[in-house]
């Protein structure tokens, strides 16, 4: 990501925002569960900060789960679970396979 969309935010600025936003959420909500709703690209960037293994695009309304420990350690638990069935059939199967692989 470098140039970004014409007239849009450059990629490096987007990643800087993601890198600063999610640690604030983690820090400000240490005592409970948090639901983050966002665009798929933003969520994929956050997931990649924690686990750099490639992921497929996230289906709309999919669920990814991250554990955040008191010491700041983060672990991706699930990626792109699609209970609403908004993804394409191949992506749904790939998402389930990826989530299973992460759980191992």
mmCIF file of C-alpha atoms in Angstrom:
data_model
loop_
_atom_site.group_PDB
_atom_site.id
_atom_site.type_symbol
_atom_site.label_atom_id
_atom_site.label_comp_id
_atom_site.label_asym_id
_atom_site.label_seq_id
_atom_site.Cartn_x
_atom_site.Cartn_y
_atom_site.Cartn_z
ATOM 1 C CA UNK A 1 0.000 0.000 0.000
ATOM 2 C CA UNK A 2 1.578 3.222 -1.028
ATOM 3 C CA UNK A 3 -0.353 5.499 -3.325
ATOM 4 C CA UNK A 4 -3.909 4.810 -2.196
ATOM 5 C CA UNK A 5 -6.959 5.639 -4.278
ATOM 6 C CA UNK A 6 -6.847 8.842 -6.344
ATOM 7 C CA UNK A 7 -7.951 11.636 -4.025
ATOM 8 C CA UNK A 8 -7.997 9.200 -1.097
ATOM 9 C CA UNK A 9 -5.809 8.528 1.889
ATOM 10 C CA UNK A 10 -2.305 7.220 1.101
ATOM 11 C CA UNK A 11 -1.733 3.633 2.228
ATOM 12 C CA UNK A 12 0.987 4.493 4.752
ATOM 13 C CA UNK A 13 -1.335 7.007 6.460
ATOM 14 C CA UNK A 14 -4.109 4.404 6.612
ATOM 15 C CA UNK A 15 -1.774 1.867 8.236
ATOM 16 C CA UNK A 16 -0.571 4.488 10.719
ATOM 17 C CA UNK A 17 -4.189 5.119 11.749
ATOM 18 C CA UNK A 18 -4.854 1.394 12.149
ATOM 19 C CA UNK A 19 -1.644 0.917 14.160
ATOM 20 C CA UNK A 20 -2.671 3.694 16.550
ATOM 21 C CA UNK A 21 -6.424 2.986 16.823
ATOM 22 C CA UNK A 22 -6.517 -0.672 17.797
ATOM 23 C CA UNK A 23 -3.983 -0.446 20.646
ATOM 24 C CA UNK A 24 -6.134 2.354 22.117
ATOM 25 C CA UNK A 25 -9.198 0.093 21.983
ATOM 26 C CA UNK A 26 -7.207 -2.725 23.600
ATOM 27 C CA UNK A 27 -5.895 -0.434 26.337
ATOM 28 C CA UNK A 28 -9.211 1.303 27.054
ATOM 29 C CA UNK A 29 -11.210 -1.928 27.366
ATOM 30 C CA UNK A 30 -8.972 -4.304 29.304
ATOM 31 C CA UNK A 31 -11.754 -5.585 31.547
ATOM 32 C CA UNK A 32 -14.178 -7.054 29.055
ATOM 33 C CA UNK A 33 -15.267 -8.015 25.597
ATOM 34 C CA UNK A 34 -15.300 -5.457 22.791
ATOM 35 C CA UNK A 35 -17.137 -5.544 19.483
ATOM 36 C CA UNK A 36 -15.365 -3.693 16.684
ATOM 37 C CA UNK A 37 -17.352 -3.115 13.495
ATOM 38 C CA UNK A 38 -15.374 -1.775 10.568
ATOM 39 C CA UNK A 39 -14.510 -2.121 6.900
ATOM 40 C CA UNK A 40 -12.900 -5.413 5.924
ATOM 41 C CA UNK A 41 -9.625 -3.791 4.858
ATOM 42 C CA UNK A 42 -9.226 -2.129 8.257
ATOM 43 C CA UNK A 43 -9.957 -5.379 10.067
ATOM 44 C CA UNK A 44 -7.568 -7.322 7.812
ATOM 45 C CA UNK A 45 -4.827 -4.773 8.506
ATOM 46 C CA UNK A 46 -5.372 -5.199 12.269
ATOM 47 C CA UNK A 47 -5.364 -8.992 11.998
ATOM 48 C CA UNK A 48 -2.142 -8.847 9.943
ATOM 49 C CA UNK A 49 -0.490 -6.757 12.664
ATOM 50 C CA UNK A 50 -1.094 -9.658 15.052
ATOM 51 C CA UNK A 51 -0.628 -12.618 12.707
ATOM 52 C CA UNK A 52 1.082 -11.902 9.380
ATOM 53 C CA UNK A 53 -0.180 -15.078 7.691
ATOM 54 C CA UNK A 54 -2.205 -14.071 4.634
ATOM 55 C CA UNK A 55 -5.994 -14.064 4.887
ATOM 56 C CA UNK A 56 -8.634 -14.036 2.206
ATOM 57 C CA UNK A 57 -10.979 -11.048 1.968
ATOM 58 C CA UNK A 58 -13.435 -10.957 4.852
ATOM 59 C CA UNK A 59 -17.064 -11.647 3.920
ATOM 60 C CA UNK A 60 -19.514 -8.900 4.889
ATOM 61 C CA UNK A 61 -20.770 -9.351 8.460
ATOM 62 C CA UNK A 62 -18.131 -11.996 9.175
ATOM 63 C CA UNK A 63 -16.666 -12.562 12.615
ATOM 64 C CA UNK A 64 -12.995 -12.591 13.547
ATOM 65 C CA UNK A 65 -11.907 -13.033 17.143
ATOM 66 C CA UNK A 66 -8.765 -11.737 18.844
ATOM 67 C CA UNK A 67 -7.684 -12.499 22.400
ATOM 68 C CA UNK A 68 -5.878 -9.625 24.104
ATOM 69 C CA UNK A 69 -3.997 -10.580 27.256
ATOM 70 C CA UNK A 70 -3.160 -8.282 30.181
ATOM 71 C CA UNK A 71 0.513 -8.272 29.186
ATOM 72 C CA UNK A 72 -0.424 -6.896 25.742
ATOM 73 C CA UNK A 73 0.026 -10.193 23.895
ATOM 74 C CA UNK A 74 -2.609 -10.613 21.171
ATOM 75 C CA UNK A 75 -3.649 -13.828 19.447
ATOM 76 C CA UNK A 76 -5.934 -14.241 16.449
ATOM 77 C CA UNK A 77 -8.420 -16.973 17.372
ATOM 78 C CA UNK A 78 -10.770 -17.013 14.367
ATOM 79 C CA UNK A 79 -10.832 -15.249 11.014
ATOM 80 C CA UNK A 80 -13.790 -14.578 8.729
ATOM 81 C CA UNK A 81 -16.389 -16.872 10.257
ATOM 82 C CA UNK A 82 -19.437 -16.274 8.099
ATOM 83 C CA UNK A 83 -22.593 -17.344 9.978
ATOM 84 C CA UNK A 84 -24.774 -15.039 7.856
ATOM 85 C CA UNK A 85 -23.566 -16.627 4.624
ATOM 86 C CA UNK A 86 -22.626 -13.311 3.003
ATOM 87 C CA UNK A 87 -19.451 -14.684 1.450
ATOM 88 C CA UNK A 88 -19.200 -16.719 -1.705
ATOM 89 C CA UNK A 89 -19.271 -20.505 -1.164
ATOM 90 C CA UNK A 90 -15.533 -20.982 -1.777
ATOM 91 C CA UNK A 91 -14.639 -18.142 0.592
ATOM 92 C CA UNK A 92 -16.876 -19.601 3.297
ATOM 93 C CA UNK A 93 -15.121 -22.960 3.110
ATOM 94 C CA UNK A 94 -11.731 -21.271 3.032
ATOM 95 C CA UNK A 95 -12.700 -19.114 6.002
ATOM 96 C CA UNK A 96 -13.715 -22.134 8.056
ATOM 97 C CA UNK A 97 -10.534 -23.963 7.090
ATOM 98 C CA UNK A 98 -8.448 -20.917 8.015
ATOM 99 C CA UNK A 99 -10.240 -20.546 11.359
ATOM 100 C CA UNK A 100 -9.646 -24.231 12.083
ATOM 101 C CA UNK A 101 -5.964 -23.889 11.202
ATOM 102 C CA UNK A 102 -5.591 -20.921 13.549
ATOM 103 C CA UNK A 103 -7.226 -22.849 16.377
ATOM 104 C CA UNK A 104 -4.583 -25.586 16.223
#
